[in-house]
JSON list of C-alpha atoms in Angstrom, two decimals:
[
{"chain": "A", "resi": 9, "resn": "LEU", "atom": "CA", "xyz": [78.23, 254.91, -162.55]},
{"chain": "A", "resi": 10, "resn": "VAL", "atom": "CA", "xyz": [77.83, 257.48, -165.31]},
{"chain": "A", "resi": 11, "resn": "LEU", "atom": "CA", "xyz": [79.97, 255.48, -167.76]},
{"chain": "A", "resi": 12, "resn": "ASP", "atom": "CA", "xyz": [78.38, 252.24, -166.63]},
{"chain": "A", "resi": 13, "resn": "ALA", "atom": "CA", "xyz": [74.90, 253.58, -167.35]},
{"chain": "A", "resi": 14, "resn": "ALA", "atom": "CA", "xyz": [75.88, 255.07, -170.69]},
{"chain": "A", "resi": 15, "resn": "HIS", "atom": "CA", "xyz": [77.88, 252.13, -172.02]},
{"chain": "A", "resi": 16, "resn": "SER", "atom": "CA", "xyz": [75.50, 249.43, -170.82]},
{"chain": "A", "resi": 17, "resn": "GLU", "atom": "CA", "xyz": [72.71, 250.83, -172.93]},
{"chain": "A", "resi": 18, "resn": "SER", "atom": "CA", "xyz": [74.57, 252.43, -175.70]},
{"chain": "A", "resi": 19, "resn": "TYR", "atom": "CA", "xyz": [74.28, 256.09, -174.67]},
{"chain": "A", "resi": 20, "resn": "LEU", "atom": "CA", "xyz": [77.00, 258.60, -175.28]},
{"chain": "A", "resi": 21, "resn": "ILE", "atom": "CA", "xyz": [77.52, 261.22, -172.55]},
{"chain": "A", "resi": 22, "resn": "GLU", "atom": "CA", "xyz": [77.76, 264.65, -174.30]},
{"chain": "A", "resi": 23, "resn": "GLY", "atom": "CA", "xyz": [81.21, 265.77, -173.59]},
{"chain": "A", "resi": 24, "resn": "GLY", "atom": "CA", "xyz": [81.93, 268.86, -171.52]},
{"chain": "A", "resi": 25, "resn": "HIS", "atom": "CA", "xyz": [78.31, 270.07, -171.57]},
{"chain": "A", "resi": 26, "resn": "ALA", "atom": "CA", "xyz": [76.82, 266.83, -170.34]},
{"chain": "A", "resi": 27, "resn": "PHE", "atom": "CA", "xyz": [76.10, 267.77, -166.80]},
{"chain": "A", "resi": 28, "resn": "LEU", "atom": "CA", "xyz": [72.59, 269.20, -166.58]},
{"chain": "A", "resi": 29, "resn": "GLY", "atom": "CA", "xyz": [72.15, 269.50, -162.79]},
{"chain": "A", "resi": 30, "resn": "CYS", "atom": "CA", "xyz": [71.39, 267.53, -159.59]},
{"chain": "A", "resi": 31, "resn": "GLY", "atom": "CA", "xyz": [68.33, 267.20, -157.40]},
{"chain": "A", "resi": 32, "resn": "GLY", "atom": "CA", "xyz": [67.66, 265.67, -154.04]},
{"chain": "A", "resi": 33, "resn": "PHE", "atom": "CA", "xyz": [69.00, 262.28, -154.84]},
{"chain": "A", "resi": 34, "resn": "GLY", "atom": "CA", "xyz": [70.47, 262.04, -158.30]},
{"chain": "A", "resi": 35, "resn": "ARG", "atom": "CA", "xyz": [72.51, 263.71, -161.07]},
{"chain": "A", "resi": 36, "resn": "VAL", "atom": "CA", "xyz": [71.24, 264.31, -164.60]},
{"chain": "A", "resi": 37, "resn": "PHE", "atom": "CA", "xyz": [73.34, 264.10, -167.78]},
{"chain": "A", "resi": 38, "resn": "ARG", "atom": "CA", "xyz": [72.78, 264.91, -171.54]},
{"chain": "A", "resi": 39, "resn": "ALA", "atom": "CA", "xyz": [73.31, 261.98, -173.77]},
{"chain": "A", "resi": 40, "resn": "ARG", "atom": "CA", "xyz": [72.69, 260.65, -177.23]},
{"chain": "A", "resi": 41, "resn": "GLU", "atom": "CA", "xyz": [72.22, 257.07, -178.43]},
{"chain": "A", "resi": 42, "resn": "ASN", "atom": "CA", "xyz": [75.71, 255.77, -179.40]},
{"chain": "A", "resi": 43, "resn": "ILE", "atom": "CA", "xyz": [74.40, 254.25, -182.65]},
{"chain": "A", "resi": 44, "resn": "LEU", "atom": "CA", "xyz": [75.96, 254.84, -186.08]},
{"chain": "A", "resi": 45, "resn": "GLN", "atom": "CA", "xyz": [73.52, 256.50, -188.44]},
{"chain": "A", "resi": 46, "resn": "PRO", "atom": "CA", "xyz": [73.86, 257.07, -192.19]},
{"chain": "A", "resi": 47, "resn": "ALA", "atom": "CA", "xyz": [75.57, 260.35, -193.08]},
{"chain": "A", "resi": 48, "resn": "SER", "atom": "CA", "xyz": [72.55, 261.77, -194.62]},
{"chain": "A", "resi": 49, "resn": "THR", "atom": "CA", "xyz": [70.47, 261.53, -191.47]},
{"chain": "A", "resi": 50, "resn": "HIS", "atom": "CA", "xyz": [70.18, 264.06, -188.55]},
{"chain": "A", "resi": 51, "resn": "ARG", "atom": "CA", "xyz": [72.15, 263.55, -185.30]},
{"chain": "A", "resi": 52, "resn": "ASN", "atom": "CA", "xyz": [70.68, 261.00, -182.94]},
{"chain": "A", "resi": 53, "resn": "PRO", "atom": "CA", "xyz": [68.05, 262.48, -180.56]},
{"chain": "A", "resi": 54, "resn": "GLU", "atom": "CA", "xyz": [69.08, 263.81, -177.15]},
{"chain": "A", "resi": 55, "resn": "TYR", "atom": "CA", "xyz": [68.17, 262.11, -173.94]},
{"chain": "A", "resi": 56, "resn": "ALA", "atom": "CA", "xyz": [68.39, 263.05, -170.29]},
{"chain": "A", "resi": 57, "resn": "ILE", "atom": "CA", "xyz": [69.86, 260.26, -167.99]},
{"chain": "A", "resi": 58, "resn": "LYS", "atom": "CA", "xyz": [69.37, 260.54, -164.27]},
{"chain": "A", "resi": 59, "resn": "ILE", "atom": "CA", "xyz": [71.87, 258.49, -162.25]},
{"chain": "A", "resi": 60, "resn": "VAL", "atom": "CA", "xyz": [71.55, 257.46, -158.63]},
{"chain": "A", "resi": 61, "resn": "THR", "atom": "CA", "xyz": [73.60, 255.60, -156.09]},
{"chain": "A", "resi": 62, "resn": "GLU", "atom": "CA", "xyz": [72.48, 252.21, -154.65]},
{"chain": "A", "resi": 63, "resn": "GLU", "atom": "CA", "xyz": [70.68, 253.67, -151.63]},
{"chain": "A", "resi": 64, "resn": "ASN", "atom": "CA", "xyz": [68.40, 255.76, -154.04]},
{"chain": "A", "resi": 65, "resn": "VAL", "atom": "CA", "xyz": [67.38, 253.10, -156.38]},
{"chain": "A", "resi": 66, "resn": "PRO", "atom": "CA", "xyz": [63.91, 252.50, -154.83]},
{"chain": "A", "resi": 67, "resn": "THR", "atom": "CA", "xyz": [63.19, 256.23, -155.02]},
{"chain": "A", "resi": 68, "resn": "LEU", "atom": "CA", "xyz": [64.12, 256.36, -158.67]},
{"chain": "A", "resi": 69, "resn": "GLN", "atom": "CA", "xyz": [62.10, 253.40, -159.41]},
{"chain": "A", "resi": 70, "resn": "CYS", "atom": "CA", "xyz": [59.11, 255.21, -157.85]},
{"chain": "A", "resi": 71, "resn": "GLU", "atom": "CA", "xyz": [59.79, 258.29, -159.99]},
{"chain": "A", "resi": 72, "resn": "PHE", "atom": "CA", "xyz": [59.84, 256.20, -163.11]},
{"chain": "A", "resi": 73, "resn": "THR", "atom": "CA", "xyz": [56.52, 254.58, -162.19]},
{"chain": "A", "resi": 74, "resn": "ALA", "atom": "CA", "xyz": [55.07, 258.09, -161.44]},
{"chain": "A", "resi": 75, "resn": "LEU", "atom": "CA", "xyz": [56.31, 259.40, -164.77]},
{"chain": "A", "resi": 76, "resn": "GLN", "atom": "CA", "xyz": [54.88, 256.62, -166.74]},
{"chain": "A", "resi": 77, "resn": "SER", "atom": "CA", "xyz": [51.40, 257.02, -165.06]},
{"chain": "A", "resi": 78, "resn": "ALA", "atom": "CA", "xyz": [51.40, 260.92, -165.33]},
{"chain": "A", "resi": 79, "resn": "HIS", "atom": "CA", "xyz": [52.62, 260.68, -169.01]},
{"chain": "A", "resi": 80, "resn": "SER", "atom": "CA", "xyz": [49.87, 258.29, -169.96]},
{"chain": "A", "resi": 81, "resn": "THR", "atom": "CA", "xyz": [47.40, 260.98, -168.42]},
{"chain": "A", "resi": 82, "resn": "LEU", "atom": "CA", "xyz": [48.97, 264.04, -169.96]},
{"chain": "A", "resi": 83, "resn": "PRO", "atom": "CA", "xyz": [51.46, 263.25, -172.60]},
{"chain": "A", "resi": 84, "resn": "ASP", "atom": "CA", "xyz": [51.96, 266.82, -173.70]},
{"chain": "A", "resi": 85, "resn": "SER", "atom": "CA", "xyz": [52.86, 268.08, -170.22]},
{"chain": "A", "resi": 86, "resn": "ILE", "atom": "CA", "xyz": [55.03, 265.35, -168.93]},
{"chain": "A", "resi": 87, "resn": "MET", "atom": "CA", "xyz": [58.43, 264.42, -170.19]},
{"chain": "A", "resi": 88, "resn": "PRO", "atom": "CA", "xyz": [58.14, 260.77, -171.48]},
{"chain": "A", "resi": 89, "resn": "PRO", "atom": "CA", "xyz": [60.20, 258.25, -169.59]},
{"chain": "A", "resi": 90, "resn": "VAL", "atom": "CA", "xyz": [62.12, 255.72, -171.84]},
{"chain": "A", "resi": 91, "resn": "LYS", "atom": "CA", "xyz": [63.46, 253.11, -169.46]},
{"chain": "A", "resi": 92, "resn": "PHE", "atom": "CA", "xyz": [64.75, 252.32, -165.98]},
{"chain": "A", "resi": 93, "resn": "CYS", "atom": "CA", "xyz": [67.80, 250.14, -165.57]},
{"chain": "A", "resi": 94, "resn": "ASN", "atom": "CA", "xyz": [69.97, 248.89, -162.74]},
{"chain": "A", "resi": 95, "resn": "CYS", "atom": "CA", "xyz": [73.69, 249.50, -163.04]},
{"chain": "A", "resi": 96, "resn": "SER", "atom": "CA", "xyz": [75.96, 246.47, -163.01]},
{"chain": "A", "resi": 97, "resn": "HIS", "atom": "CA", "xyz": [78.11, 247.92, -160.10]},
{"chain": "A", "resi": 98, "resn": "GLY", "atom": "CA", "xyz": [75.34, 249.34, -157.99]},
{"chain": "A", "resi": 99, "resn": "GLY", "atom": "CA", "xyz": [72.93, 252.25, -158.51]},
{"chain": "A", "resi": 100, "resn": "ALA", "atom": "CA", "xyz": [70.45, 252.70, -161.26]},
{"chain": "A", "resi": 101, "resn": "PHE", "atom": "CA", "xyz": [69.52, 255.20, -164.00]},
{"chain": "A", "resi": 102, "resn": "LEU", "atom": "CA", "xyz": [66.44, 256.59, -165.68]},
{"chain": "A", "resi": 103, "resn": "VAL", "atom": "CA", "xyz": [66.38, 257.68, -169.34]},
{"chain": "A", "resi": 104, "resn": "GLN", "atom": "CA", "xyz": [63.92, 260.35, -170.58]},
{"chain": "A", "resi": 105, "resn": "LYS", "atom": "CA", "xyz": [63.40, 261.76, -174.02]},
{"chain": "A", "resi": 106, "resn": "TYR", "atom": "CA", "xyz": [64.36, 265.28, -174.79]},
{"chain": "A", "resi": 107, "resn": "VAL", "atom": "CA", "xyz": [66.69, 267.46, -172.79]},
{"chain": "A", "resi": 108, "resn": "GLY", "atom": "CA", "xyz": [64.62, 270.57, -173.44]},
{"chain": "A", "resi": 109, "resn": "GLU", "atom": "CA", "xyz": [65.46, 274.10, -172.55]},
{"chain": "A", "resi": 110, "resn": "PRO", "atom": "CA", "xyz": [65.16, 275.93, -169.23]},
{"chain": "A", "resi": 111, "resn": "VAL", "atom": "CA", "xyz": [62.00, 277.68, -168.52]},
{"chain": "A", "resi": 112, "resn": "GLN", "atom": "CA", "xyz": [62.66, 281.37, -168.78]},
{"chain": "A", "resi": 113, "resn": "MET", "atom": "CA", "xyz": [61.74, 283.46, -165.63]},
{"chain": "A", "resi": 114, "resn": "PRO", "atom": "CA", "xyz": [59.98, 285.73, -165.14]},
{"chain": "A", "resi": 115, "resn": "GLN", "atom": "CA", "xyz": [58.61, 285.73, -168.58]},
{"chain": "A", "resi": 116, "resn": "MET", "atom": "CA", "xyz": [56.99, 282.25, -168.25]},
{"chain": "A", "resi": 117, "resn": "ALA", "atom": "CA", "xyz": [55.79, 282.47, -164.61]},
{"chain": "A", "resi": 118, "resn": "ALA", "atom": "CA", "xyz": [52.17, 282.58, -165.58]},
{"chain": "A", "resi": 119, "resn": "ALA", "atom": "CA", "xyz": [52.51, 279.88, -168.09]},
{"chain": "A", "resi": 120, "resn": "LEU", "atom": "CA", "xyz": [54.14, 277.68, -165.49]},
{"chain": "A", "resi": 121, "resn": "ILE", "atom": "CA", "xyz": [51.47, 278.29, -162.95]},
{"chain": "A", "resi": 122, "resn": "ARG", "atom": "CA", "xyz": [48.82, 277.44, -165.44]},
{"chain": "A", "resi": 123, "resn": "SER", "atom": "CA", "xyz": [50.67, 274.22, -166.51]},
{"chain": "A", "resi": 124, "resn": "LEU", "atom": "CA", "xyz": [50.87, 272.98, -162.88]},
{"chain": "A", "resi": 125, "resn": "CYS", "atom": "CA", "xyz": [47.27, 273.74, -162.51]},
{"chain": "A", "resi": 126, "resn": "GLY", "atom": "CA", "xyz": [46.60, 271.65, -165.65]},
{"chain": "A", "resi": 127, "resn": "LEU", "atom": "CA", "xyz": [48.29, 268.73, -163.94]},
{"chain": "A", "resi": 128, "resn": "HIS", "atom": "CA", "xyz": [46.03, 269.21, -160.92]},
{"chain": "A", "resi": 129, "resn": "VAL", "atom": "CA", "xyz": [42.90, 269.31, -162.98]},
{"chain": "A", "resi": 130, "resn": "ALA", "atom": "CA", "xyz": [43.96, 266.00, -164.40]},
{"chain": "A", "resi": 131, "resn": "GLY", "atom": "CA", "xyz": [44.41, 264.57, -160.94]},
{"chain": "A", "resi": 132, "resn": "ILE", "atom": "CA", "xyz": [48.24, 264.62, -161.02]},
{"chain": "A", "resi": 133, "resn": "ILE", "atom": "CA", "xyz": [50.28, 265.93, -158.00]},
{"chain": "A", "resi": 134, "resn": "HIS", "atom": "CA", "xyz": [53.97, 266.60, -158.93]},
{"chain": "A", "resi": 135, "resn": "GLY", "atom": "CA", "xyz": [55.54, 266.66, -155.41]},
{"chain": "A", "resi": 136, "resn": "ASP", "atom": "CA", "xyz": [58.43, 268.97, -156.24]},
{"chain": "A", "resi": 137, "resn": "PRO", "atom": "CA", "xyz": [57.34, 271.41, -158.93]},
{"chain": "A", "resi": 138, "resn": "ARG", "atom": "CA", "xyz": [60.23, 273.82, -158.57]},
{"chain": "A", "resi": 139, "resn": "VAL", "atom": "CA", "xyz": [61.11, 275.98, -161.66]},
{"chain": "A", "resi": 140, "resn": "PRO", "atom": "CA", "xyz": [64.26, 273.68, -162.47]},
{"chain": "A", "resi": 141, "resn": "ASN", "atom": "CA", "xyz": [61.91, 270.63, -162.64]},
{"chain": "A", "resi": 142, "resn": "ALA", "atom": "CA", "xyz": [60.10, 272.05, -165.77]},
{"chain": "A", "resi": 143, "resn": "VAL", "atom": "CA", "xyz": [61.61, 272.35, -169.23]},
{"chain": "A", "resi": 144, "resn": "VAL", "atom": "CA", "xyz": [60.42, 273.65, -172.57]},
{"chain": "A", "resi": 145, "resn": "VAL", "atom": "CA", "xyz": [60.22, 271.41, -175.62]},
{"chain": "A", "resi": 146, "resn": "ASN", "atom": "CA", "xyz": [58.87, 272.81, -178.89]},
{"chain": "A", "resi": 147, "resn": "GLN", "atom": "CA", "xyz": [57.40, 275.74, -176.93]},
{"chain": "A", "resi": 148, "resn": "GLN", "atom": "CA", "xyz": [55.53, 273.36, -174.58]},
{"chain": "A", "resi": 149, "resn": "ILE", "atom": "CA", "xyz": [56.19, 273.18, -170.83]},
{"chain": "A", "resi": 150, "resn": "ARG", "atom": "CA", "xyz": [56.96, 269.68, -169.72]},
{"chain": "A", "resi": 151, "resn": "TRP", "atom": "CA", "xyz": [57.62, 268.43, -166.17]},
{"chain": "A", "resi": 152, "resn": "VAL", "atom": "CA", "xyz": [60.28, 266.19, -164.93]},
{"chain": "A", "resi": 153, "resn": "ASP", "atom": "CA", "xyz": [61.50, 264.92, -161.56]},
{"chain": "A", "resi": 154, "resn": "PHE", "atom": "CA", "xyz": [58.22, 263.57, -160.17]},
{"chain": "A", "resi": 155, "resn": "LEU", "atom": "CA", "xyz": [58.02, 262.77, -156.50]},
{"chain": "A", "resi": 156, "resn": "SER", "atom": "CA", "xyz": [54.35, 261.63, -156.44]},
{"chain": "A", "resi": 157, "resn": "TYR", "atom": "CA", "xyz": [51.28, 260.95, -158.51]},
{"chain": "A", "resi": 158, "resn": "TYR", "atom": "CA", "xyz": [47.58, 260.42, -157.72]},
{"chain": "A", "resi": 159, "resn": "ALA", "atom": "CA", "xyz": [44.96, 259.71, -160.22]},
{"chain": "A", "resi": 160, "resn": "HIS", "atom": "CA", "xyz": [41.44, 261.17, -159.69]},
{"chain": "A", "resi": 161, "resn": "SER", "atom": "CA", "xyz": [39.71, 259.39, -156.82]},
{"chain": "A", "resi": 162, "resn": "ASN", "atom": "CA", "xyz": [37.28, 260.02, -153.99]},
{"chain": "A", "resi": 163, "resn": "GLU", "atom": "CA", "xyz": [40.21, 261.24, -151.94]},
{"chain": "A", "resi": 164, "resn": "ASP", "atom": "CA", "xyz": [40.30, 265.09, -151.25]},
{"chain": "A", "resi": 165, "resn": "CYS", "atom": "CA", "xyz": [43.65, 266.23, -152.70]},
{"chain": "A", "resi": 166, "resn": "SER", "atom": "CA", "xyz": [43.08, 269.95, -152.13]},
{"chain": "A", "resi": 167, "resn": "VAL", "atom": "CA", "xyz": [45.92, 270.27, -149.58]},
{"chain": "A", "resi": 168, "resn": "ALA", "atom": "CA", "xyz": [48.32, 268.45, -151.71]},
{"chain": "A", "resi": 169, "resn": "TYR", "atom": "CA", "xyz": [47.34, 270.69, -154.70]},
{"chain": "A", "resi": 170, "resn": "GLN", "atom": "CA", "xyz": [47.92, 273.82, -152.54]},
{"chain": "A", "resi": 171, "resn": "THR", "atom": "CA", "xyz": [51.23, 272.44, -151.33]},
{"chain": "A", "resi": 172, "resn": "ASP", "atom": "CA", "xyz": [52.42, 271.88, -154.92]},
{"chain": "A", "resi": 173, "resn": "MET", "atom": "CA", "xyz": [51.41, 275.37, -155.96]},
{"chain": "A", "resi": 174, "resn": "LYS", "atom": "CA", "xyz": [53.22, 276.79, -152.90]},
{"chain": "A", "resi": 175, "resn": "ILE", "atom": "CA", "xyz": [56.37, 275.13, -153.83]},
{"chain": "A", "resi": 176, "resn": "LEU", "atom": "CA", "xyz": [56.17, 276.41, -157.43]},
{"chain": "A", "resi": 177, "resn": "VAL", "atom": "CA", "xyz": [55.35, 280.10, -156.40]},
{"chain": "A", "resi": 178, "resn": "ALA", "atom": "CA", "xyz": [58.08, 279.98, -153.66]},
{"chain": "A", "resi": 179, "resn": "SER", "atom": "CA", "xyz": [60.54, 278.85, -156.36]},
{"chain": "A", "resi": 180, "resn": "ILE", "atom": "CA", "xyz": [59.49, 281.55, -158.78]},
{"chain": "A", "resi": 181, "resn": "LEU", "atom": "CA", "xyz": [59.73, 284.27, -156.11]},
{"chain": "A", "resi": 182, "resn": "HIS", "atom": "CA", "xyz": [62.81, 282.78, -154.29]},
{"chain": "A", "resi": 183, "resn": "LEU", "atom": "CA", "xyz": [60.80, 282.39, -150.99]},
{"chain": "A", "resi": 184, "resn": "ASP", "atom": "CA", "xyz": [60.73, 279.78, -148.32]},
{"chain": "A", "resi": 185, "resn": "LYS", "atom": "CA", "xyz": [57.69, 277.69, -149.00]},
{"chain": "A", "resi": 186, "resn": "SER", "atom": "CA", "xyz": [56.47, 278.55, -145.39]},
{"chain": "A", "resi": 187, "resn": "SER", "atom": "CA", "xyz": [56.48, 282.23, -146.20]},
{"chain": "A", "resi": 188, "resn": "ALA", "atom": "CA", "xyz": [53.34, 284.16, -145.16]},
{"chain": "A", "resi": 189, "resn": "ARG", "atom": "CA", "xyz": [53.35, 285.68, -148.66]},
{"chain": "A", "resi": 190, "resn": "LEU", "atom": "CA", "xyz": [52.07, 282.29, -149.86]},
{"chain": "A", "resi": 191, "resn": "MET", "atom": "CA", "xyz": [48.87, 282.28, -147.75]},
{"chain": "A", "resi": 192, "resn": "MET", "atom": "CA", "xyz": [46.75, 283.33, -150.67]},
{"chain": "A", "resi": 193, "resn": "ILE", "atom": "CA", "xyz": [47.27, 279.81, -152.14]},
{"chain": "A", "resi": 194, "resn": "ASP", "atom": "CA", "xyz": [45.28, 278.46, -149.25]},
{"chain": "A", "resi": 195, "resn": "ASN", "atom": "CA", "xyz": [42.22, 279.35, -151.32]},
{"chain": "A", "resi": 196, "resn": "TYR", "atom": "CA", "xyz": [43.61, 277.62, -154.49]},
{"chain": "A", "resi": 197, "resn": "ASN", "atom": "CA", "xyz": [41.03, 275.32, -156.08]},
{"chain": "A", "resi": 198, "resn": "PRO", "atom": "CA", "xyz": [42.25, 273.79, -159.50]},
{"chain": "A", "resi": 199, "resn": "PRO", "atom": "CA", "xyz": [38.97, 273.60, -161.41]},
{"chain": "A", "resi": 200, "resn": "ILE", "atom": "CA", "xyz": [38.08, 277.18, -160.40]},
{"chain": "A", "resi": 201, "resn": "GLU", "atom": "CA", "xyz": [39.75, 279.56, -162.99]},
{"chain": "A", "resi": 202, "resn": "SER", "atom": "CA", "xyz": [39.49, 282.57, -160.64]},
{"chain": "A", "resi": 203, "resn": "SER", "atom": "CA", "xyz": [41.60, 280.96, -158.00]},
{"chain": "A", "resi": 204, "resn": "VAL", "atom": "CA", "xyz": [44.38, 280.40, -160.53]},
{"chain": "A", "resi": 205, "resn": "ASP", "atom": "CA", "xyz": [44.05, 283.89, -161.94]},
{"chain": "A", "resi": 206, "resn": "ALA", "atom": "CA", "xyz": [44.36, 285.32, -158.37]},
{"chain": "A", "resi": 207, "resn": "ILE", "atom": "CA", "xyz": [47.69, 283.40, -157.92]},
{"chain": "A", "resi": 208, "resn": "ILE", "atom": "CA", "xyz": [49.01, 284.54, -161.29]},
{"chain": "A", "resi": 209, "resn": "GLU", "atom": "CA", "xyz": [48.13, 288.12, -160.57]},
{"chain": "A", "resi": 210, "resn": "SER", "atom": "CA", "xyz": [49.73, 288.12, -157.07]},
{"chain": "A", "resi": 211, "resn": "THR", "atom": "CA", "xyz": [52.88, 286.51, -158.44]},
{"chain": "A", "resi": 212, "resn": "ILE", "atom": "CA", "xyz": [53.35, 288.83, -161.32]},
{"chain": "A", "resi": 213, "resn": "ASN", "atom": "CA", "xyz": [52.72, 291.85, -158.88]},
{"chain": "A", "resi": 214, "resn": "ALA", "atom": "CA", "xyz": [55.47, 290.42, -156.56]},
{"chain": "A", "resi": 215, "resn": "ILE", "atom": "CA", "xyz": [57.87, 289.99, -159.56]},
{"chain": "A", "resi": 216, "resn": "ASN", "atom": "CA", "xyz": [57.25, 293.53, -160.75]},
{"chain": "A", "resi": 217, "resn": "ALA", "atom": "CA", "xyz": [57.79, 294.85, -157.21]},
{"chain": "A", "resi": 218, "resn": "GLU", "atom": "CA", "xyz": [61.29, 293.33, -157.04]}
]
């Protein structure tokens, strides 16, 4: 599937350092466009290619749609999707611009929490905002691997926002997301700055206590 995905769309998998990780239903690889450039130009830009097997194609299609919608709302916070393609021998792949760098913990914990809050204020629910599902591009946190997206509506999304934040803080602190230590997030209300500050303060205190 990896070679099929790369060759069918002229992407070159980046040798021994190509594998970037795997999630609940796919594997992600580093790649570049396999297009000859004049010698005077820079190397072709990097992409991340997420490969899934046939049974997970509908899930990847949903993720692509969610990324498109979220990126149109917050282009500086969401990794832009490039294309979704079915593989000729089953499965599918999603291409995103920029591989990015890992978010450094614990130094960027507060920035990551504020970034997720920014998604919520814009009406975006990530669905799986663990630390590995965010990257840094040009000193800007960008989110990947979306499981859900909701635009602003009359629906009360407070529980979904709190669940998102619990997943993130649990990932930062290496806790189970049902841990009693996350109960303070039950008061999380994205538009209210003090509720975000309280989560950041509690998280930083927990990191310093380790």
